Amino acid sequence: MENIQHKFDETAEATELRRLYHRIRTEYVKYRKKLFMVTSANVSEGKSTISSSLAITSALYRETKTLLIDCDLRRPTIHKLFKLPLENGLADFLSNKSELDRILKDTAFPSLKVITAGTSDQSPSRLISSFQLYDLFEIFRSYFEIIIVDAPPVIPTSDALFLGNGVDAILMVLKAGETKKNIAKRAINSLADNKNKILGTVINNMKNVMPYSCDYSYYNYKKEKNDE
Ligand SMILES: Nc1ncnc2c1ncn2[C@@H]1O[C@H](COP(=O)(O)OP(=O)(O)O)[C@@H](O)[C@H]1O
Ligand SMILES: [Mg+2]
């Protein structure tokens, strides 16, 4: 464990992830921003991987009360990463099939709760564009310090546009060597009035293995001294 720990803490990827986390933490500390949406131009650019890694990093940092919400109702993956049931999630709540306390799921990390995408007969765009979702975001503001929203990509659907209206800041993931400049520009423009909420872009290098696994054993480490 000691060796894994040491190796884990020292990787360039882990360092970059902590750097990214501190970027959003600064927004929280300075401007009380709490809701951070992670999106990208297209599918499979690393949104869910980065959202979950960021959420775990947050929960492990000074026991920050953190919530991760899978808002990608069309291609949900957060439940798989955390080995949680898909059911009783966001879609169930938004279609009045589940109560608030049932959708907040515990994880192996005491400070991290997860809301999986859930299931519903209603269309994802209808559910995501409901005002009930914004009300839900507002409720979560009083219970959590950092809320990470794993959003759908911006080009294929308008879901991310709606979500953008309800969050405080947006992180745009770009896949190294693949996301074309004009596509990235189009993605940013398609966020319309919420373009100014973009905090920055995250370059995801798919060639390297991710620093974090959602396996609990990798996370049993002490927080760093002088880390803020
Ligand atoms: N930096 C990375 N290194 C290795 N594999 C990655 C990395 N980022 C993502 N992946 C893998 O690529 C696939 C798509 O990533 P995912 O986070 O689900 O993308 P998205 O949510 O944007 O669709 C997954 O199988 C994931 O494990
Ligand atoms: Mg995803």
PDB file of C-alpha atoms and ligand atoms in Angstrom:
ATOM      1  CA  MET A   1       0.000   0.000   0.000  1.00  0.00           C
ATOM      2  CA  GLU A   2       2.803   2.399   0.897  1.00  0.00           C
ATOM      3  CA  ASN A   3       4.396   1.904  -2.532  1.00  0.00           C
ATOM      4  CA  ILE A   4       1.154   2.272  -4.460  1.00  0.00           C
ATOM      5  CA  GLN A   5       0.403   5.356  -2.454  1.00  0.00           C
ATOM      6  CA  HIS A   6       3.742   6.897  -3.144  1.00  0.00           C
ATOM      7  CA  LYS A   7       3.559   6.124  -6.862  1.00  0.00           C
ATOM      8  CA  PHE A   8       0.018   7.419  -7.032  1.00  0.00           C
ATOM      9  CA  ASP A   9       0.755  10.714  -5.337  1.00  0.00           C
ATOM     10  CA  GLU A  10       3.802  11.325  -7.500  1.00  0.00           C
ATOM     11  CA  THR A  11       2.274  10.795 -10.946  1.00  0.00           C
ATOM     12  CA  ALA A  12       2.057  13.777 -13.271  1.00  0.00           C
ATOM     13  CA  GLU A  13      -1.636  13.015 -13.815  1.00  0.00           C
ATOM     14  CA  ALA A  14      -2.416  13.100 -10.100  1.00  0.00           C
ATOM     15  CA  THR A  15      -0.616  16.419  -9.821  1.00  0.00           C
ATOM     16  CA  GLU A  16      -2.591  17.842 -12.763  1.00  0.00           C
ATOM     17  CA  LEU A  17      -5.853  16.666 -11.251  1.00  0.00           C
ATOM     18  CA  ARG A  18      -5.049  18.344  -7.936  1.00  0.00           C
ATOM     19  CA  ARG A  19      -4.122  21.492  -9.843  1.00  0.00           C
ATOM     20  CA  LEU A  20      -7.469  21.381 -11.622  1.00  0.00           C
ATOM     21  CA  TYR A  21      -9.282  20.803  -8.361  1.00  0.00           C
ATOM     22  CA  HIS A  22      -7.602  23.789  -6.765  1.00  0.00           C
ATOM     23  CA  ARG A  23      -8.663  25.904  -9.723  1.00  0.00           C
ATOM     24  CA  ILE A  24     -12.315  25.138  -8.979  1.00  0.00           C
ATOM     25  CA  ARG A  25     -11.764  25.342  -5.243  1.00  0.00           C
ATOM     26  CA  THR A  26     -10.453  28.865  -5.646  1.00  0.00           C
ATOM     27  CA  GLU A  27     -13.705  29.801  -7.414  1.00  0.00           C
ATOM     28  CA  TYR A  28     -15.586  28.336  -4.472  1.00  0.00           C
ATOM     29  CA  VAL A  29     -13.530  30.074  -1.815  1.00  0.00           C
ATOM     30  CA  LYS A  30     -13.398  33.466  -3.582  1.00  0.00           C
ATOM     31  CA  TYR A  31     -16.785  33.668  -5.282  1.00  0.00           C
ATOM     32  CA  ARG A  32     -18.837  30.924  -3.583  1.00  0.00           C
ATOM     33  CA  LYS A  33     -19.209  29.087  -6.880  1.00  0.00           C
ATOM     34  CA  LYS A  34     -20.420  25.582  -6.157  1.00  0.00           C
ATOM     35  CA  LEU A  35     -21.844  23.999  -9.281  1.00  0.00           C
ATOM     36  CA  PHE A  36     -19.242  22.951 -11.829  1.00  0.00           C
ATOM     37  CA  MET A  37     -20.303  21.346 -15.098  1.00  0.00           C
ATOM     38  CA  VAL A  38     -17.909  19.161 -17.067  1.00  0.00           C
ATOM     39  CA  THR A  39     -18.666  18.925 -20.770  1.00  0.00           C
ATOM     40  CA  SER A  40     -16.986  18.506 -24.160  1.00  0.00           C
ATOM     41  CA  ALA A  41     -17.785  18.793 -27.840  1.00  0.00           C
ATOM     42  CA  ASN A  42     -18.521  15.121 -28.416  1.00  0.00           C
ATOM     43  CA  VAL A  43     -18.857  11.711 -26.775  1.00  0.00           C
ATOM     44  CA  SER A  44     -15.916   9.757 -25.327  1.00  0.00           C
ATOM     45  CA  GLU A  45     -13.608  12.668 -24.646  1.00  0.00           C
ATOM     46  CA  GLY A  46     -13.234  11.874 -20.946  1.00  0.00           C
ATOM     47  CA  LYS A  47     -16.013  13.905 -19.289  1.00  0.00           C
ATOM     48  CA  SER A  48     -17.149  11.158 -16.929  1.00  0.00           C
ATOM     49  CA  THR A  49     -13.589  10.093 -16.123  1.00  0.00           C
ATOM     50  CA  ILE A  50     -12.609  13.661 -15.247  1.00  0.00           C
ATOM     51  CA  SER A  51     -15.859  14.420 -13.367  1.00  0.00           C
ATOM     52  CA  SER A  52     -15.477  11.378 -11.140  1.00  0.00           C
ATOM     53  CA  SER A  53     -11.774  11.937 -10.534  1.00  0.00           C
ATOM     54  CA  LEU A  54     -12.447  15.570  -9.645  1.00  0.00           C
ATOM     55  CA  ALA A  55     -15.314  14.634  -7.328  1.00  0.00           C
ATOM     56  CA  ILE A  56     -13.135  12.098  -5.511  1.00  0.00           C
ATOM     57  CA  THR A  57     -10.252  14.571  -5.266  1.00  0.00           C
ATOM     58  CA  SER A  58     -12.672  17.093  -3.776  1.00  0.00           C
ATOM     59  CA  ALA A  59     -14.180  14.668  -1.255  1.00  0.00           C
ATOM     60  CA  LEU A  60     -10.734  13.636  -0.064  1.00  0.00           C
ATOM     61  CA  TYR A  61      -9.569  17.199   0.365  1.00  0.00           C
ATOM     62  CA  ARG A  62     -10.386  18.319   3.920  1.00  0.00           C
ATOM     63  CA  GLU A  63     -13.538  16.182   3.871  1.00  0.00           C
ATOM     64  CA  THR A  64     -15.212  18.622   1.486  1.00  0.00           C
ATOM     65  CA  LYS A  65     -18.895  17.736   1.176  1.00  0.00           C
ATOM     66  CA  THR A  66     -19.084  16.836  -2.490  1.00  0.00           C
ATOM     67  CA  LEU A  67     -21.847  15.705  -4.835  1.00  0.00           C
ATOM     68  CA  LEU A  68     -21.403  14.162  -8.277  1.00  0.00           C
ATOM     69  CA  ILE A  69     -24.474  14.119 -10.540  1.00  0.00           C
ATOM     70  CA  ASP A  70     -24.714  12.066 -13.715  1.00  0.00           C
ATOM     71  CA  CYS A  71     -26.655  14.383 -16.015  1.00  0.00           C
ATOM     72  CA  ASP A  72     -25.781  12.407 -19.149  1.00  0.00           C
ATOM     73  CA  LEU A  73     -29.126  10.625 -19.304  1.00  0.00           C
ATOM     74  CA  ARG A  74     -28.459   9.269 -22.806  1.00  0.00           C
ATOM     75  CA  ARG A  75     -25.081   7.638 -22.135  1.00  0.00           C
ATOM     76  CA  PRO A  76     -24.839   7.303 -18.344  1.00  0.00           C
ATOM     77  CA  THR A  77     -21.614   5.853 -16.931  1.00  0.00           C
ATOM     78  CA  ILE A  78     -21.156   7.192 -13.394  1.00  0.00           C
ATOM     79  CA  HIS A  79     -23.108   4.259 -11.881  1.00  0.00           C
ATOM     80  CA  LYS A  80     -20.680   1.848 -13.556  1.00  0.00           C
ATOM     81  CA  LEU A  81     -17.601   3.709 -12.335  1.00  0.00           C
ATOM     82  CA  PHE A  82     -18.885   3.683  -8.743  1.00  0.00           C
ATOM     83  CA  LYS A  83     -20.580   0.286  -8.980  1.00  0.00           C
ATOM     84  CA  LEU A  84     -23.946   1.735  -8.008  1.00  0.00           C
ATOM     85  CA  PRO A  85     -27.401   0.905  -9.370  1.00  0.00           C
ATOM     86  CA  LEU A  86     -28.552   3.072 -12.274  1.00  0.00           C
ATOM     87  CA  GLU A  87     -32.104   3.124 -10.886  1.00  0.00           C
ATOM     88  CA  ASN A  88     -33.364   5.677  -8.366  1.00  0.00           C
ATOM     89  CA  GLY A  89     -31.392   8.444  -9.932  1.00  0.00           C
ATOM     90  CA  LEU A  90     -31.890  11.856 -11.483  1.00  0.00           C
ATOM     91  CA  ALA A  91     -34.381  10.773 -14.178  1.00  0.00           C
ATOM     92  CA  ASP A  92     -36.497   8.949 -11.568  1.00  0.00           C
ATOM     93  CA  PHE A  93     -36.637  12.078  -9.436  1.00  0.00           C
ATOM     94  CA  LEU A  94     -37.438  14.383 -12.356  1.00  0.00           C
ATOM     95  CA  SER A  95     -40.285  12.132 -13.452  1.00  0.00           C
ATOM     96  CA  ASN A  96     -41.606  12.000  -9.864  1.00  0.00           C
ATOM     97  CA  LYS A  97     -40.770   8.333  -9.405  1.00  0.00           C
ATOM     98  CA  SER A  98     -38.266   8.778  -6.588  1.00  0.00           C
ATOM     99  CA  GLU A  99     -37.772  10.956  -3.500  1.00  0.00           C
ATOM    100  CA  LEU A 100     -34.789  13.219  -2.882  1.00  0.00           C
ATOM    101  CA  ASP A 101     -33.336  11.177  -0.023  1.00  0.00           C
ATOM    102  CA  ARG A 102     -33.447   8.008  -2.128  1.00  0.00           C
ATOM    103  CA  ILE A 103     -31.467   9.403  -5.043  1.00  0.00           C
ATOM    104  CA  LEU A 104     -28.506  10.591  -2.953  1.00  0.00           C
ATOM    105  CA  LYS A 105     -26.292   7.510  -2.881  1.00  0.00           C
ATOM    106  CA  ASP A 106     -23.400   6.823  -0.544  1.00  0.00           C
ATOM    107  CA  THR A 107     -20.000   5.917  -1.941  1.00  0.00           C
ATOM    108  CA  ALA A 108     -16.842   4.412  -0.482  1.00  0.00           C
ATOM    109  CA  PHE A 109     -15.751   7.993   0.225  1.00  0.00           C
ATOM    110  CA  PRO A 110     -17.551   9.381   3.291  1.00  0.00           C
ATOM    111  CA  SER A 111     -17.734  12.967   1.960  1.00  0.00           C
ATOM    112  CA  LEU A 112     -18.898  12.010  -1.527  1.00  0.00           C
ATOM    113  CA  LYS A 113     -22.499  11.384  -2.580  1.00  0.00           C
ATOM    114  CA  VAL A 114     -23.463  10.372  -6.080  1.00  0.00           C
ATOM    115  CA  ILE A 115     -26.685  10.754  -8.046  1.00  0.00           C
ATOM    116  CA  THR A 116     -26.810   8.243 -10.873  1.00  0.00           C
ATOM    117  CA  ALA A 117     -28.628   9.041 -14.120  1.00  0.00           C
ATOM    118  CA  GLY A 118     -31.656   6.916 -13.269  1.00  0.00           C
ATOM    119  CA  THR A 119     -34.336   5.601 -15.600  1.00  0.00           C
ATOM    120  CA  SER A 120     -37.493   7.105 -17.061  1.00  0.00           C
ATOM    121  CA  ASP A 121     -39.899   6.755 -19.979  1.00  0.00           C
ATOM    122  CA  GLN A 122     -39.693  10.484 -20.614  1.00  0.00           C
ATOM    123  CA  SER A 123     -37.215  11.949 -23.067  1.00  0.00           C
ATOM    124  CA  PRO A 124     -33.840  13.075 -21.658  1.00  0.00           C
ATOM    125  CA  SER A 125     -34.137  16.551 -23.173  1.00  0.00           C
ATOM    126  CA  ARG A 126     -37.524  17.056 -21.575  1.00  0.00           C
ATOM    127  CA  LEU A 127     -36.234  15.975 -18.179  1.00  0.00           C
ATOM    128  CA  ILE A 128     -33.028  18.020 -18.376  1.00  0.00           C
ATOM    129  CA  SER A 129     -34.860  21.173 -19.471  1.00  0.00           C
ATOM    130  CA  SER A 130     -37.350  21.062 -16.598  1.00  0.00           C
ATOM    131  CA  PHE A 131     -37.262  23.852 -14.019  1.00  0.00           C
ATOM    132  CA  GLN A 132     -37.427  21.138 -11.392  1.00  0.00           C
ATOM    133  CA  LEU A 133     -33.767  20.428 -12.139  1.00  0.00           C
ATOM    134  CA  TYR A 134     -32.758  24.026 -11.406  1.00  0.00           C
ATOM    135  CA  ASP A 135     -34.767  23.854  -8.153  1.00  0.00           C
ATOM    136  CA  LEU A 136     -32.880  20.682  -7.287  1.00  0.00           C
ATOM    137  CA  PHE A 137     -29.542  22.409  -7.941  1.00  0.00           C
ATOM    138  CA  GLU A 138     -30.594  25.189  -5.577  1.00  0.00           C
ATOM    139  CA  ILE A 139     -31.463  22.704  -2.821  1.00  0.00           C
ATOM    140  CA  PHE A 140     -28.068  21.038  -3.184  1.00  0.00           C
ATOM    141  CA  ARG A 141     -26.305  24.359  -2.737  1.00  0.00           C
ATOM    142  CA  SER A 142     -27.284  24.353   0.921  1.00  0.00           C
ATOM    143  CA  TYR A 143     -26.086  20.806   1.559  1.00  0.00           C
ATOM    144  CA  PHE A 144     -22.860  20.552  -0.424  1.00  0.00           C
ATOM    145  CA  GLU A 145     -19.729  22.610  -0.890  1.00  0.00           C
ATOM    146  CA  ILE A 146     -18.751  21.360  -4.337  1.00  0.00           C
ATOM    147  CA  ILE A 147     -21.170  19.886  -6.881  1.00  0.00           C
ATOM    148  CA  ILE A 148     -19.796  18.322 -10.046  1.00  0.00           C
ATOM    149  CA  VAL A 149     -22.195  17.867 -12.955  1.00  0.00           C
ATOM    150  CA  ASP A 150     -21.206  15.230 -15.502  1.00  0.00           C
ATOM    151  CA  ALA A 151     -22.941  16.687 -18.553  1.00  0.00           C
ATOM    152  CA  PRO A 152     -23.658  15.370 -22.035  1.00  0.00           C
ATOM    153  CA  PRO A 153     -21.552  16.710 -24.916  1.00  0.00           C
ATOM    154  CA  VAL A 154     -22.626  20.051 -26.379  1.00  0.00           C
ATOM    155  CA  ILE A 155     -22.667  19.314 -30.110  1.00  0.00           C
ATOM    156  CA  PRO A 156     -25.120  16.397 -30.488  1.00  0.00           C
ATOM    157  CA  THR A 157     -27.870  17.713 -28.170  1.00  0.00           C
ATOM    158  CA  SER A 158     -29.054  20.861 -26.417  1.00  0.00           C
ATOM    159  CA  ASP A 159     -28.975  19.253 -22.931  1.00  0.00           C
ATOM    160  CA  ALA A 160     -25.658  20.872 -21.979  1.00  0.00           C
ATOM    161  CA  LEU A 161     -27.035  24.264 -22.978  1.00  0.00           C
ATOM    162  CA  PHE A 162     -29.882  23.906 -20.472  1.00  0.00           C
ATOM    163  CA  LEU A 163     -27.556  22.582 -17.801  1.00  0.00           C
ATOM    164  CA  GLY A 164     -25.218  25.500 -18.422  1.00  0.00           C
ATOM    165  CA  ASN A 165     -27.987  27.879 -17.335  1.00  0.00           C
ATOM    166  CA  GLY A 166     -28.167  26.271 -13.910  1.00  0.00           C
ATOM    167  CA  VAL A 167     -24.463  25.933 -13.061  1.00  0.00           C
ATOM    168  CA  ASP A 168     -21.879  28.456 -11.866  1.00  0.00           C
ATOM    169  CA  ALA A 169     -18.947  27.410 -14.034  1.00  0.00           C
ATOM    170  CA  ILE A 170     -18.083  25.123 -16.926  1.00  0.00           C
ATOM    171  CA  LEU A 171     -15.013  22.995 -17.663  1.00  0.00           C
ATOM    172  CA  MET A 172     -14.539  22.002 -21.277  1.00  0.00           C
ATOM    173  CA  VAL A 173     -12.707  18.722 -21.876  1.00  0.00           C
ATOM    174  CA  LEU A 174     -10.686  18.360 -25.059  1.00  0.00           C
ATOM    175  CA  LYS A 175      -9.264  15.043 -26.191  1.00  0.00           C
ATOM    176  CA  ALA A 176      -5.600  15.486 -26.972  1.00  0.00           C
ATOM    177  CA  GLY A 177      -4.808  15.074 -30.645  1.00  0.00           C
ATOM    178  CA  GLU A 178      -8.432  14.520 -31.596  1.00  0.00           C
ATOM    179  CA  THR A 179     -10.736  17.421 -30.832  1.00  0.00           C
ATOM    180  CA  LYS A 180     -10.381  19.692 -33.862  1.00  0.00           C
ATOM    181  CA  LYS A 181      -9.996  23.408 -33.307  1.00  0.00           C
ATOM    182  CA  ASN A 182     -13.131  24.326 -35.266  1.00  0.00           C
ATOM    183  CA  ILE A 183     -15.168  21.681 -33.408  1.00  0.00           C
ATOM    184  CA  ALA A 184     -13.937  22.997 -30.057  1.00  0.00           C
ATOM    185  CA  LYS A 185     -14.859  26.536 -31.141  1.00  0.00           C
ATOM    186  CA  ARG A 186     -18.300  25.368 -32.257  1.00  0.00           C
ATOM    187  CA  ALA A 187     -18.784  23.636 -28.927  1.00  0.00           C
ATOM    188  CA  ILE A 188     -17.878  26.769 -27.012  1.00  0.00           C
ATOM    189  CA  ASN A 189     -20.169  28.903 -29.173  1.00  0.00           C
ATOM    190  CA  SER A 190     -23.049  26.490 -28.754  1.00  0.00           C
ATOM    191  CA  LEU A 191     -23.042  27.267 -25.036  1.00  0.00           C
ATOM    192  CA  ALA A 192     -24.434  30.648 -26.114  1.00  0.00           C
ATOM    193  CA  ASP A 193     -24.969  33.018 -23.165  1.00  0.00           C
ATOM    194  CA  ASN A 194     -23.105  30.676 -20.841  1.00  0.00           C
ATOM    195  CA  LYS A 195     -19.808  30.984 -22.714  1.00  0.00           C
ATOM    196  CA  ASN A 196     -18.573  33.412 -20.088  1.00  0.00           C
ATOM    197  CA  LYS A 197     -18.950  30.710 -17.446  1.00  0.00           C
ATOM    198  CA  ILE A 198     -16.190  28.608 -19.029  1.00  0.00           C
ATOM    199  CA  LEU A 199     -13.375  28.412 -16.488  1.00  0.00           C
ATOM    200  CA  GLY A 200     -11.015  26.747 -18.886  1.00  0.00           C
ATOM    201  CA  THR A 201     -10.290  23.665 -20.909  1.00  0.00           C
ATOM    202  CA  VAL A 202      -8.960  20.344 -19.684  1.00  0.00           C
ATOM    203  CA  ILE A 203      -6.756  18.464 -22.103  1.00  0.00           C
ATOM    204  CA  ASN A 204      -7.376  14.780 -21.617  1.00  0.00           C
ATOM    205  CA  ASN A 205      -4.529  12.637 -22.813  1.00  0.00           C
ATOM    206  CA  MET A 206      -6.069   9.259 -23.517  1.00  0.00           C
ATOM    207  CA  LYS A 207      -2.669   7.657 -24.125  1.00  0.00           C
ATOM    208  CA  ASN A 208      -1.769   7.740 -20.472  1.00  0.00           C
ATOM    209  CA  VAL A 209      -3.619   5.741 -17.883  1.00  0.00           C
ATOM    210  CA  MET A 210      -5.741   7.799 -15.568  1.00  0.00           C
ATOM    211  CA  PRO A 211      -4.241   8.443 -12.146  1.00  0.00           C
ATOM    212  CA  TYR A 212      -7.379   7.608 -10.308  1.00  0.00           C
ATOM    213  CA  SER A 213      -9.329   4.450 -10.253  1.00  0.00           C
ATOM    214  CA  CYS A 214     -12.660   4.563  -8.479  1.00  0.00           C
ATOM    215  CA  ASP A 215     -11.382   1.620  -6.479  1.00  0.00           C
ATOM    216  CA  TYR A 216     -11.403   2.664  -2.847  1.00  0.00           C
ATOM    217  CA  SER A 217      -8.004   1.136  -2.110  1.00  0.00           C
ATOM    218  CA  TYR A 218      -6.266   3.792  -4.197  1.00  0.00           C
ATOM    219  CA  TYR A 219      -7.693   6.590  -2.145  1.00  0.00           C
ATOM    220  CA  ASN A 220      -6.709   5.713   1.319  1.00  0.00           C
ATOM    221  CA  TYR A 221      -4.172   8.459   1.615  1.00  0.00           C
ATOM    222  CA  LYS A 222      -3.701  11.418   3.897  1.00  0.00           C
ATOM    223  CA  LYS A 223      -4.239  14.918   2.613  1.00  0.00           C
ATOM    224  CA  GLU A 224      -1.131  16.858   1.836  1.00  0.00           C
ATOM    225  CA  LYS A 225       0.294  19.507   4.101  1.00  0.00           C
ATOM    226  CA  ASN A 226       0.358  23.059   2.700  1.00  0.00           C
ATOM    227  CA  ASP A 227      -2.101  22.030   0.007  1.00  0.00           C
ATOM    228  CA  GLU A 228      -4.057  25.230  -0.275  1.00  0.00           C
TER     229      GLU A 228
HETATM  230  N1  LIG B   1      -6.932   9.922 -19.639  1.00  0.00           N
HETATM  231  C1  LIG B   1      -7.432   8.741 -19.948  1.00  0.00           C
HETATM  232  N2  LIG B   1      -6.617   7.676 -20.067  1.00  0.00           N
HETATM  233  C2  LIG B   1      -7.102   6.487 -20.415  1.00  0.00           C
HETATM  234  N3  LIG B   1      -8.394   6.216 -20.678  1.00  0.00           N
HETATM  235  C3  LIG B   1      -9.247   7.232 -20.588  1.00  0.00           C
HETATM  236  C4  LIG B   1      -8.826   8.545 -20.205  1.00  0.00           C
HETATM  237  N4  LIG B   1      -9.914   9.355 -20.195  1.00  0.00           N
HETATM  238  C5  LIG B   1     -10.952   8.582 -20.554  1.00  0.00           C
HETATM  239  N5  LIG B   1     -10.560   7.313 -20.798  1.00  0.00           N
HETATM  240  C6  LIG B   1     -11.416   6.192 -21.255  1.00  0.00           C
HETATM  241  O1  LIG B   1     -12.086   6.610 -22.469  1.00  0.00           O
HETATM  242  C7  LIG B   1     -13.435   6.170 -22.453  1.00  0.00           C
HETATM  243  C8  LIG B   1     -14.376   7.372 -22.563  1.00  0.00           C
HETATM  244  O2  LIG B   1     -14.204   8.172 -21.399  1.00  0.00           O
HETATM  245  P1  LIG B   1     -15.430   8.850 -20.661  1.00  0.00           P
HETATM  246  O3  LIG B   1     -14.880   9.546 -19.474  1.00  0.00           O
HETATM  247  O4  LIG B   1     -16.526   7.857 -20.428  1.00  0.00           O
HETATM  248  O5  LIG B   1     -15.870   9.885 -21.793  1.00  0.00           O
HETATM  249  P2  LIG B   1     -17.192  10.777 -21.952  1.00  0.00           P
HETATM  250  O6  LIG B   1     -17.829  10.866 -20.615  1.00  0.00           O
HETATM  251  O7  LIG B   1     -16.670  12.073 -22.466  1.00  0.00           O
HETATM  252  O8  LIG B   1     -18.044  10.086 -22.970  1.00  0.00           O
HETATM  253  C9  LIG B   1     -13.631   5.374 -21.159  1.00  0.00           C
HETATM  254  O9  LIG B   1     -13.486   4.012 -21.453  1.00  0.00           O
HETATM  255  C10 LIG B   1     -12.512   5.867 -20.260  1.00  0.00           C
HETATM  256  O10 LIG B   1     -12.107   4.880 -19.344  1.00  0.00           O
HETATM  257 MG    MG B   2     -19.754  10.264 -20.002  1.00  0.00          MG
END
